[in-house]
Short mmCIF file of C-alpha atoms and ligand atoms in Angstrom, two decimals:
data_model
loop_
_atom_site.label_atom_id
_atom_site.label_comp_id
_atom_site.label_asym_id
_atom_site.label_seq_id
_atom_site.Cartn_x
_atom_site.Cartn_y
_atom_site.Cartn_z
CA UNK A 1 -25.94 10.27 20.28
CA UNK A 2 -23.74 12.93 21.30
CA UNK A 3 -22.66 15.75 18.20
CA UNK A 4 -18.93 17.66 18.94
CA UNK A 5 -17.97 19.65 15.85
CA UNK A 6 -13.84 20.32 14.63
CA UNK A 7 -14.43 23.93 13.71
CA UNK A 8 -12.21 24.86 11.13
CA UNK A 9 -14.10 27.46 9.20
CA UNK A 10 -15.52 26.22 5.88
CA UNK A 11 -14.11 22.81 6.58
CA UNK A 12 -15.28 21.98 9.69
CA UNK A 13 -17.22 18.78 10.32
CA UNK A 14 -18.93 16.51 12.70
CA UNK A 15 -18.27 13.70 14.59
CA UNK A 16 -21.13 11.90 16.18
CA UNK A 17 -20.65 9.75 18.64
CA UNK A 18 -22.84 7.22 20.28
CA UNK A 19 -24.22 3.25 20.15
CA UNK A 20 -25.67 1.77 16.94
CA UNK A 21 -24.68 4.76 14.70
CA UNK A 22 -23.98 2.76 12.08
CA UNK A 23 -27.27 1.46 10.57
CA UNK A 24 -28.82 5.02 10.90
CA UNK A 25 -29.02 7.16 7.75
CA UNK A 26 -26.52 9.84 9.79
CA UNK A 27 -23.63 9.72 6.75
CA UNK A 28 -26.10 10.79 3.67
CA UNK A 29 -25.74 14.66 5.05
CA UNK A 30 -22.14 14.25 4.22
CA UNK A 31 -21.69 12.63 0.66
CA UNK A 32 -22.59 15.10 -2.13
CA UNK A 33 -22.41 12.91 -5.28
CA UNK A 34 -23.82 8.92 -6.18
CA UNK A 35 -21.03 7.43 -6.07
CA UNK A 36 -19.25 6.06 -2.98
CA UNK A 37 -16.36 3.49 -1.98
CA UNK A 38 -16.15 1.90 1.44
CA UNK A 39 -12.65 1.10 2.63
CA UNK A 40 -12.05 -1.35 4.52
CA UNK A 41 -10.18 -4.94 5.51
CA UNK A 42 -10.22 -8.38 5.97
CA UNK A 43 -11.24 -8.38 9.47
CA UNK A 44 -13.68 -5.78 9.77
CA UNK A 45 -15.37 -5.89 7.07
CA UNK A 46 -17.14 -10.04 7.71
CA UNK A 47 -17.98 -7.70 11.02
CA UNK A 48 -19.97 -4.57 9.75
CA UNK A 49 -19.34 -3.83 6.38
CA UNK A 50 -23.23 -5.04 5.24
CA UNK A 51 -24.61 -3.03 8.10
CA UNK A 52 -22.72 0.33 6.61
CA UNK A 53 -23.79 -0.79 3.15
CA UNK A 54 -27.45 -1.00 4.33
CA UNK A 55 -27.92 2.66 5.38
CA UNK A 56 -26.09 3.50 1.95
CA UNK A 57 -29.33 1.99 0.18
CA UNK A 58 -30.06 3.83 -3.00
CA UNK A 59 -26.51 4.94 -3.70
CA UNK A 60 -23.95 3.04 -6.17
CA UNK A 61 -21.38 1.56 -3.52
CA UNK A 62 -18.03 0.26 -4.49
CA UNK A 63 -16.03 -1.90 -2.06
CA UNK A 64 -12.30 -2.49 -1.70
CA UNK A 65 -11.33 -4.91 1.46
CA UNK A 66 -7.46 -4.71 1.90
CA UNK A 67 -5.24 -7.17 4.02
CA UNK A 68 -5.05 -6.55 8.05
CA UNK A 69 -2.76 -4.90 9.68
CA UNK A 70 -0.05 -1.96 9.98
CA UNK A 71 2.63 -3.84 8.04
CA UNK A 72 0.39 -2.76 4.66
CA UNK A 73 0.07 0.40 5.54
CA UNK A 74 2.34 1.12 2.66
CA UNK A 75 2.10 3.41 -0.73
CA UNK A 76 1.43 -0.65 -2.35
CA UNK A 77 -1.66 -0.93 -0.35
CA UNK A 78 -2.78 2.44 -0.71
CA UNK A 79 -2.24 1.57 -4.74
CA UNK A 80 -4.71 -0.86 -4.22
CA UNK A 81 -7.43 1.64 -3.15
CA UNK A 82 -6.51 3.25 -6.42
CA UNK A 83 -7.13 0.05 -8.58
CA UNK A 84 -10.41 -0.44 -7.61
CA UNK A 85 -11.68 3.32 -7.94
CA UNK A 86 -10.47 3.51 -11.77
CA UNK A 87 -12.14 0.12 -11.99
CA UNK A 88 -15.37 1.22 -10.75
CA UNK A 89 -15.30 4.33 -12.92
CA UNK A 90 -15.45 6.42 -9.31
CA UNK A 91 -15.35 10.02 -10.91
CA UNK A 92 -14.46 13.38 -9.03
CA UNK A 93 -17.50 13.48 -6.74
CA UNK A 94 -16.68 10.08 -5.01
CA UNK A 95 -17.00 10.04 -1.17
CA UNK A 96 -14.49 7.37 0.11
CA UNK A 97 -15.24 5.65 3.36
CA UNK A 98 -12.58 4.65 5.85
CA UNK A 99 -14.53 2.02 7.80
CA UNK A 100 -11.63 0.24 10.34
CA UNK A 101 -9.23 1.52 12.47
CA UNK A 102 -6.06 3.86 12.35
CA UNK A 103 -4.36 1.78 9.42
CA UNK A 104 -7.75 2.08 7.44
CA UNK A 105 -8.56 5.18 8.19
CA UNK A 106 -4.96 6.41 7.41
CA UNK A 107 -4.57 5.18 3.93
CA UNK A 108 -8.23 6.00 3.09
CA UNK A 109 -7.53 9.92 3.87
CA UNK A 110 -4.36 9.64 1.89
CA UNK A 111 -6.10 8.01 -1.08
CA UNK A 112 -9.29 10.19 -1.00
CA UNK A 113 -6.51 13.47 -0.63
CA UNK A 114 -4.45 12.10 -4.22
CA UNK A 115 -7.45 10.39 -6.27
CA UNK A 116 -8.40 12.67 -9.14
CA UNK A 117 -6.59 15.64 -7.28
CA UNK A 118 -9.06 15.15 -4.02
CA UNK A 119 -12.22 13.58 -3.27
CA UNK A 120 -14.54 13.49 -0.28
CA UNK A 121 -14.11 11.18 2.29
CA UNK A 122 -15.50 9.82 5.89
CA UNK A 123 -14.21 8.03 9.06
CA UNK A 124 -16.59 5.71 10.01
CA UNK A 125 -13.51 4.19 12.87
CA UNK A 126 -14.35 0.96 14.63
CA UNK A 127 -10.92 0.91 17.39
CA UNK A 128 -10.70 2.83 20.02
CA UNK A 129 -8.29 4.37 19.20
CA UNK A 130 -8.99 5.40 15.97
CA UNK A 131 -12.23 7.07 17.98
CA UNK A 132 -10.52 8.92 20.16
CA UNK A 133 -7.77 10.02 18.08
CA UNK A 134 -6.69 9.13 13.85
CA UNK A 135 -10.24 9.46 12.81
CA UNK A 136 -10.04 13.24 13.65
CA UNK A 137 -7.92 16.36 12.49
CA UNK A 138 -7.31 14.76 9.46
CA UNK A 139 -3.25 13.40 9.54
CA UNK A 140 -4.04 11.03 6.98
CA UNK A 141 -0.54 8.69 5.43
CA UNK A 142 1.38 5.70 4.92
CA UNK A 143 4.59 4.16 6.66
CA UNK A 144 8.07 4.06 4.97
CA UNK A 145 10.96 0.97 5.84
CA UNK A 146 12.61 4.37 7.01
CA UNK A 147 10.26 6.17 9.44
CA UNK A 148 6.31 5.89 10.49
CA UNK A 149 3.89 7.70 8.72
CA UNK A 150 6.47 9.55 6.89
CA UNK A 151 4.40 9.78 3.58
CA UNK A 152 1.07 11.64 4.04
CA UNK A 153 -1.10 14.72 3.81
CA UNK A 154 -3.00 16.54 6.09
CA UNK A 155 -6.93 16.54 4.59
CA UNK A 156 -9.83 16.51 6.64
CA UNK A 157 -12.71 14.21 6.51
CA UNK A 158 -16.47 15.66 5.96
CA UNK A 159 -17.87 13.59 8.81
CA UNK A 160 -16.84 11.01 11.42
CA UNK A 161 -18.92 8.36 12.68
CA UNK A 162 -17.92 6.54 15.78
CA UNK A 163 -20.54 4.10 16.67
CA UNK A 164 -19.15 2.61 20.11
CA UNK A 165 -21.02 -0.64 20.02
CA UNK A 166 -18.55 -1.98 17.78
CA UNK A 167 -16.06 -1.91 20.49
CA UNK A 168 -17.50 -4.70 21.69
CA UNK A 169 -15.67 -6.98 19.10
CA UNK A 170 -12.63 -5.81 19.71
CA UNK A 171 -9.82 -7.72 21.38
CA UNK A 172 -8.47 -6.66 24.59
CA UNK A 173 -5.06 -5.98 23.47
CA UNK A 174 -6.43 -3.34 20.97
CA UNK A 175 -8.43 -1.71 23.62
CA UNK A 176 -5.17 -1.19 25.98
CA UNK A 177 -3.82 0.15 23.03
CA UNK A 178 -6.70 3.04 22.70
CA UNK A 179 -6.70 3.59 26.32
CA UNK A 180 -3.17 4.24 25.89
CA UNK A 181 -4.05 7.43 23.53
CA UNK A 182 -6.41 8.42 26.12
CA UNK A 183 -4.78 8.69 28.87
CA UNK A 184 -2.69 10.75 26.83
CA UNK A 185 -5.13 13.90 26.91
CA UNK A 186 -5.30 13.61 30.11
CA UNK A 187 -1.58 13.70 30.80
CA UNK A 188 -0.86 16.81 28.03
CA UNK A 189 -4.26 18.42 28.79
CA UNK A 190 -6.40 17.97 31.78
CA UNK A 191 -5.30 16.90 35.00
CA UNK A 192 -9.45 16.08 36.03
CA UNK A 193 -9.99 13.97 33.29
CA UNK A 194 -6.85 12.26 34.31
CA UNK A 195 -8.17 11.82 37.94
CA UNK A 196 -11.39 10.53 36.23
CA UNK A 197 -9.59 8.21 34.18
CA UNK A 198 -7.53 6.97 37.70
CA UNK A 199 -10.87 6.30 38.98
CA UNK A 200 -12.87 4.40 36.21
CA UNK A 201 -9.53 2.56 34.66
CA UNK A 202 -11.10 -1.18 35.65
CA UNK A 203 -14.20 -0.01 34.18
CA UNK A 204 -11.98 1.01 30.65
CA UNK A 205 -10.10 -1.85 30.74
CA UNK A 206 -13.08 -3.90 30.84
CA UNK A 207 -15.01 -2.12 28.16
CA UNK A 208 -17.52 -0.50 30.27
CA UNK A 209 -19.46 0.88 27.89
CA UNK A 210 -20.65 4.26 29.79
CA UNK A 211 -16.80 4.83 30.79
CA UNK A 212 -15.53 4.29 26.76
CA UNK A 213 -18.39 6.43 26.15
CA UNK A 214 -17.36 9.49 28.49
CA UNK A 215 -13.82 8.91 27.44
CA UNK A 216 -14.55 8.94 23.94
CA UNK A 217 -16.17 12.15 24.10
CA UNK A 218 -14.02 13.99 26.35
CA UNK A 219 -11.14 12.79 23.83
CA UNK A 220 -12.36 13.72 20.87
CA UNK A 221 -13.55 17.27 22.43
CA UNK A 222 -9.73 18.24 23.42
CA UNK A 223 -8.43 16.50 20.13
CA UNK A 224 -10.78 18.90 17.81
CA UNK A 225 -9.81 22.05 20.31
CA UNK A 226 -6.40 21.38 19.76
CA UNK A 227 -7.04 20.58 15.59
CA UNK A 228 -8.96 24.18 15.51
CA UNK A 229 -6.11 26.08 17.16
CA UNK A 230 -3.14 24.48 14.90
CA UNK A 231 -4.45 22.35 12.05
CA UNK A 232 -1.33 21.81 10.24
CA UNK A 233 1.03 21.43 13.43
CA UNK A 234 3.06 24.68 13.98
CA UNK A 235 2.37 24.89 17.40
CA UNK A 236 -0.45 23.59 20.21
CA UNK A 237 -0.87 20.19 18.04
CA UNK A 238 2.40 19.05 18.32
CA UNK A 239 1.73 17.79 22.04
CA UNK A 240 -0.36 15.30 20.83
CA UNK A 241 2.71 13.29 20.11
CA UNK A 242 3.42 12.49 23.67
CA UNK A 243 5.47 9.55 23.78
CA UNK A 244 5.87 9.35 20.14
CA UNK A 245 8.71 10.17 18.84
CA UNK A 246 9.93 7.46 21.15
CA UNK A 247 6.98 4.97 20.30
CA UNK A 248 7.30 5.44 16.48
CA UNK A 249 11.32 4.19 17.06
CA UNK A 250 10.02 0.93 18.63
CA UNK A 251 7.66 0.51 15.42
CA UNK A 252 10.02 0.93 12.83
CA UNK A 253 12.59 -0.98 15.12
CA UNK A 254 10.17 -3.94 15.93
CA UNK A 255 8.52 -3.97 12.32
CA UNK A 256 5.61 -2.36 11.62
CA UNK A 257 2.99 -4.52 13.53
CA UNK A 258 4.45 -6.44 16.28
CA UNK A 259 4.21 -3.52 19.05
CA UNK A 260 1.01 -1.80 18.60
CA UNK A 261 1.00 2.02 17.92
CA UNK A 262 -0.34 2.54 21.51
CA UNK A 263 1.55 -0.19 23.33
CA UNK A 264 4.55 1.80 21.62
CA UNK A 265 2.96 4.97 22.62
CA UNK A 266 2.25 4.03 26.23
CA UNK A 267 6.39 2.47 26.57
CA UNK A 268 7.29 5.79 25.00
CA UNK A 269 4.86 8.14 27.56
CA UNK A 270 6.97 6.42 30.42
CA UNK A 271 10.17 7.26 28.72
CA UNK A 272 9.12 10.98 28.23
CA UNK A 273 7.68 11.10 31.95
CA UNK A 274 11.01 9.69 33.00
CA UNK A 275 13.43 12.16 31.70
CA UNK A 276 10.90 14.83 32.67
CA UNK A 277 11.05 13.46 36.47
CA UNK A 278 15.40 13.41 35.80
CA UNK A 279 14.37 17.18 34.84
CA UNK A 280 12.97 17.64 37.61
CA UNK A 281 9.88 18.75 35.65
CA UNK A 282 7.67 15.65 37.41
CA UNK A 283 8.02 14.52 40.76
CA UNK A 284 8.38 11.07 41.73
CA UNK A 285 5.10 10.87 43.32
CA UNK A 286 3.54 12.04 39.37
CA UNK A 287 5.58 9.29 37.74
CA UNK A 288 4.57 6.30 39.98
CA UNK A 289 0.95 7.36 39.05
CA UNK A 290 1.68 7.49 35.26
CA UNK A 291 3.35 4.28 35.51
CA UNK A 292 0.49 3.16 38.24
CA UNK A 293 -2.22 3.79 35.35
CA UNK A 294 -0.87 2.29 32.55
CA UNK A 295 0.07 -0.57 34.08
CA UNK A 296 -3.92 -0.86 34.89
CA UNK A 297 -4.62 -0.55 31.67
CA UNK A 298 -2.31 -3.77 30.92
CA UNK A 299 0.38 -1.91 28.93
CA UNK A 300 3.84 -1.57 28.54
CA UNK A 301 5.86 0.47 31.22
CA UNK A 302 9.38 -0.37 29.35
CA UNK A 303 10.87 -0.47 25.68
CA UNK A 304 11.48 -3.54 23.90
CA UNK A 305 14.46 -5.22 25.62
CA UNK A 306 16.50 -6.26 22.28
CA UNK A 307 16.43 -1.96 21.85
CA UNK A 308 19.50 -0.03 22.41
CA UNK A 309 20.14 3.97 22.74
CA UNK A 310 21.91 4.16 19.98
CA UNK A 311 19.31 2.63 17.85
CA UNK A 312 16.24 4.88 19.61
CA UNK A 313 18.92 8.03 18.64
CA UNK A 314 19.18 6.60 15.19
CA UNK A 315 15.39 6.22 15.10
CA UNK A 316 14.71 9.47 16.42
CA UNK A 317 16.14 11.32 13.86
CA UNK A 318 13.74 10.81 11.50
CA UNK A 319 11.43 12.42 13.56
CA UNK A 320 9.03 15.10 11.77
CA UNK A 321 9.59 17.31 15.13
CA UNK A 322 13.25 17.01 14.57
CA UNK A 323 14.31 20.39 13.85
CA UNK A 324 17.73 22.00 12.49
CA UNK A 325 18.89 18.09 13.53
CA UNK A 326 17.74 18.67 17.33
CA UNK A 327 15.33 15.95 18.79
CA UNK A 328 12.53 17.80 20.28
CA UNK A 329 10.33 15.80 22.85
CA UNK A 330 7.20 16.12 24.24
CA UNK A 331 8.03 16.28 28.22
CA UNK A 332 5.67 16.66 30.94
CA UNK A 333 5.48 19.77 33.33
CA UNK A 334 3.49 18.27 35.73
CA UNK A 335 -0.33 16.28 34.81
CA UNK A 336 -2.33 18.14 32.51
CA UNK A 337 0.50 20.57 31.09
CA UNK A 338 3.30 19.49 28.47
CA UNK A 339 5.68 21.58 26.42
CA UNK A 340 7.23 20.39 23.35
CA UNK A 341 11.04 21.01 23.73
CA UNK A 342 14.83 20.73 22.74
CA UNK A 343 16.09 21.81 25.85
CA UNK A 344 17.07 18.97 27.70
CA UNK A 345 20.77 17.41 27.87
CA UNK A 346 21.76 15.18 25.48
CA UNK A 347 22.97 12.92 28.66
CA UNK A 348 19.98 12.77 29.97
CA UNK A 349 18.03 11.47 27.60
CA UNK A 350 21.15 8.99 26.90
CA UNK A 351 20.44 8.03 30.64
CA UNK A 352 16.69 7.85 30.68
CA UNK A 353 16.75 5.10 27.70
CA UNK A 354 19.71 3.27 29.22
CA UNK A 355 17.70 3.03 32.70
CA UNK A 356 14.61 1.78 31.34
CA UNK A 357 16.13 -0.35 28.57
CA UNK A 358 18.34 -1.81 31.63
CA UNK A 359 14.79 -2.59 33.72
CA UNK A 360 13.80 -4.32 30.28
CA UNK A 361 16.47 -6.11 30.25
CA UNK A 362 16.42 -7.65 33.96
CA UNK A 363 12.74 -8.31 32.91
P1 LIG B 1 -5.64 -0.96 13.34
O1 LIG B 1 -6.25 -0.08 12.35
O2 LIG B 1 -4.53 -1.86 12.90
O3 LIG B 1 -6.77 -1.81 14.05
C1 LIG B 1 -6.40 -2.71 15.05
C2 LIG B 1 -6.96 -4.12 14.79
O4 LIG B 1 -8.32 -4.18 15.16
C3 LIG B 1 -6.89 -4.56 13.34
O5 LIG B 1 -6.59 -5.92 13.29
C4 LIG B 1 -8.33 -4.32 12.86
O6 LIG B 1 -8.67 -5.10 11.75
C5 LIG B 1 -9.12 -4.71 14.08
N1 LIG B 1 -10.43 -4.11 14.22
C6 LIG B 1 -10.81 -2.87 13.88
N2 LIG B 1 -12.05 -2.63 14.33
C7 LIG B 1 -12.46 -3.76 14.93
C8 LIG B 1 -13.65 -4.11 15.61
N3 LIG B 1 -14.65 -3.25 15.82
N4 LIG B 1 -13.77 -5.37 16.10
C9 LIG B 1 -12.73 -6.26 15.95
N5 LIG B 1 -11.57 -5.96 15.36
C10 LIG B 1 -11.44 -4.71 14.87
O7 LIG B 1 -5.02 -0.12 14.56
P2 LIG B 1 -5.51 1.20 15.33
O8 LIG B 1 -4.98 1.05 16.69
O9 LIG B 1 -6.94 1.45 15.14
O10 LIG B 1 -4.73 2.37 14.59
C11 LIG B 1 -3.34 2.43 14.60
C12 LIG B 1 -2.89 3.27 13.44
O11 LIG B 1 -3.41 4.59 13.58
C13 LIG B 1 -1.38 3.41 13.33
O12 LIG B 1 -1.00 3.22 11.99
C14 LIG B 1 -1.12 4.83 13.75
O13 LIG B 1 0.01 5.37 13.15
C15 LIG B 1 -2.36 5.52 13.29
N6 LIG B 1 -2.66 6.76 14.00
C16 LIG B 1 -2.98 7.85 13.26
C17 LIG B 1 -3.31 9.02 13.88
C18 LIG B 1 -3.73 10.20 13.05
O14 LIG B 1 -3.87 11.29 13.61
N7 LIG B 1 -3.98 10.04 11.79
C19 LIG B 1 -3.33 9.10 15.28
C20 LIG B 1 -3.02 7.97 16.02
C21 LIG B 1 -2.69 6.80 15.37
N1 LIG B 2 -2.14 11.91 16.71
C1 LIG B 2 -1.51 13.17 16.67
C2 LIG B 2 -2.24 14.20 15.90
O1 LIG B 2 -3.27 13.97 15.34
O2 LIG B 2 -1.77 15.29 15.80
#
């Protein structure tokens, strides 16, 4: 087991990271009162909710299993978390526990930042891409008809678990759809790790576990650098939303749940690398290898097809980056070094999404 810590004074925490985490006793250092709530869903928890409840032996455990998948990830569901605490009689010194992926994790934060004014809580995250990325720096929230994630708080979790054998139940798909987040770092961040991640992207795609393990790590380690420097997002953090102010269009254009949040993130990365390439920010050579990698990681290159610009510009909007009504993008200067940004012609951006959407189109 490998220890990184998100150092944010006196609320900085752990994450531990490593295989079979999840029967050890490694979560009592965290929870401070009797009383804790595991939440998780209908998929997950047949898979390892006993094995969590096993190394929570001698404490009184409540359980709420919600329905699967991002289309609950709604202020309803969230409700539902509610229900069962008042139920329980789960009093002030509560520790909730996400155990799941993004959606769990998500609306567990968000539930543990509201009940009784704020309670503890844990991300025990069993995607990959809740490991390398929504289990940490504590964005926690729901979804709204109107715009992704538009309803949340930012509260930080006292510990995160990521046990990495439970990747081995996941389905492909979902794994593309980490990788997608990862190779993100890499792109905003650190040009070697992007060049490792060139080298060993059969080995991801597989689920090789000492490649998911390295990438994990070195994921999580930029992800609480950049958390330390700007918690709350006035600066530095901001570029961790490469590719999603275009991604979270497709979601709330699709429905919530058809694309997944990385496939969305990964169609929106190429969008953002595109116009930065029509800047002349990127060179050609940079984009083919963007485009080369995420195509070897089996995701999408190109938005939906049935998209058009005026409905991504529509979409946009509701950005939280939007500022005095200006869409500001992530764009790439280069791999390894992004810049979050206004200053880019409305045409162009008009032209990026009409070329790709066109390239959809023609299949
Ligand atoms: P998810 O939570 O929907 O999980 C994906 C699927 O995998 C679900 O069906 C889930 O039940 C299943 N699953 C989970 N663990 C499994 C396992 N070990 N074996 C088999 N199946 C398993 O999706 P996700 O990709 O983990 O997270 C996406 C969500 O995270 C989105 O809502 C996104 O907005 C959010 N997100 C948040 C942040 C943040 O900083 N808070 C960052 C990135 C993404
Ligand atoms: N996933 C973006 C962030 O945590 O800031």
């Amino acid at each position: 087991m490998r220890t990184l810590n998100v150092d944010l004074g006196e609320r900085a925490y752990p994450i531990h990271i490593g295989d079979n985490l999840l029967q050890q006793d490694l979560l009592r250092p965290c929870i401070r009162g009797r009383q804790v709530c595991i939440v998780t869903n209908e998929t997950v928890a047949p898979l390892y909710l006993e094995r969590l409840e096993r190394a929570l032996q001698g404490l009184e455990v409540e359980k709420v299993v919600l329905p699967d998948g991002e289309q609950f990830k709604t202020l309803e569901t969230v409700n539902r978390i509610f229900d069962g605490l008042l139920e329980a009689r789960q009093n002030r010194t509560t520790t909730l526990i996400a155990l799941g992926g993004g959606v769990i994790g998500d609306m567990t934060g968000f539930a543990a930042a509201c009940y009784q004014r704020g309670v503890d809580f844990i991300q025990v995250p069993t995607t990959l891409l809740s490991q390398v990325d929504s289990s940490v720096g504590g964005k926690t929230g729901v979804n709204h008809p109107l715009g992704k994630n538009m309803i949340g708080a930012f509260y930080q979790p006292r510990c995160v678990l990521a046990d990495t054998g439970v990747l081995k139940t996941l389905p492909p798909r979902e794994l593309s759809a980490g990788i997608a987040e990862v190779i993100k770092y890499g792109l905003i961040y650190d040009a070697a790790f992007f060049d490792w991640l060139e080298d060993n992207i059969g080995r991801l795609v597989v689920g090789d576990e000492e490649a998911l393990s390295r990438a994990i790590y070195r994921s999580c380690e930029i992800k609480a650098e950049v958390v330390a420097q700007d918690e709350k997002e006035s600066g530095i953090r901001a570029l961790l939303n490469l590719g999603h102010t275009f991604g979270h269009a497709i979601e709330a254009h699709q429905g919530y749940g058809r694309w997944l949040h990385g496939e969305a993130v990964a169609a929106g990365t190429l969008l953002a690398a595109d116009l930065s390439r029509r800047l002349g920010w990127l060179s050609e050579e940079q984009l083919t290898r963007i485009e080369a990698i995420h195509a070897a990681a089996r995701l999408p290159l190109l938005p939906p097809a049935d998209m058009s610009v005026e409905q991504f510009r529509s979409l946009m909007t509701v950005d939280k980056k939007v500022l005095d009504g200006r869409i500001r993008l992530v764009l790439l200067q280069g791999i390894g070094s992004a810049v979050v940004t206004s200053d880019f012609p409305a045409e162009l951006l008009d032209e990026t999404l009409e070329s790709r959407l066109a390239m959809a189109r023609t299949g």
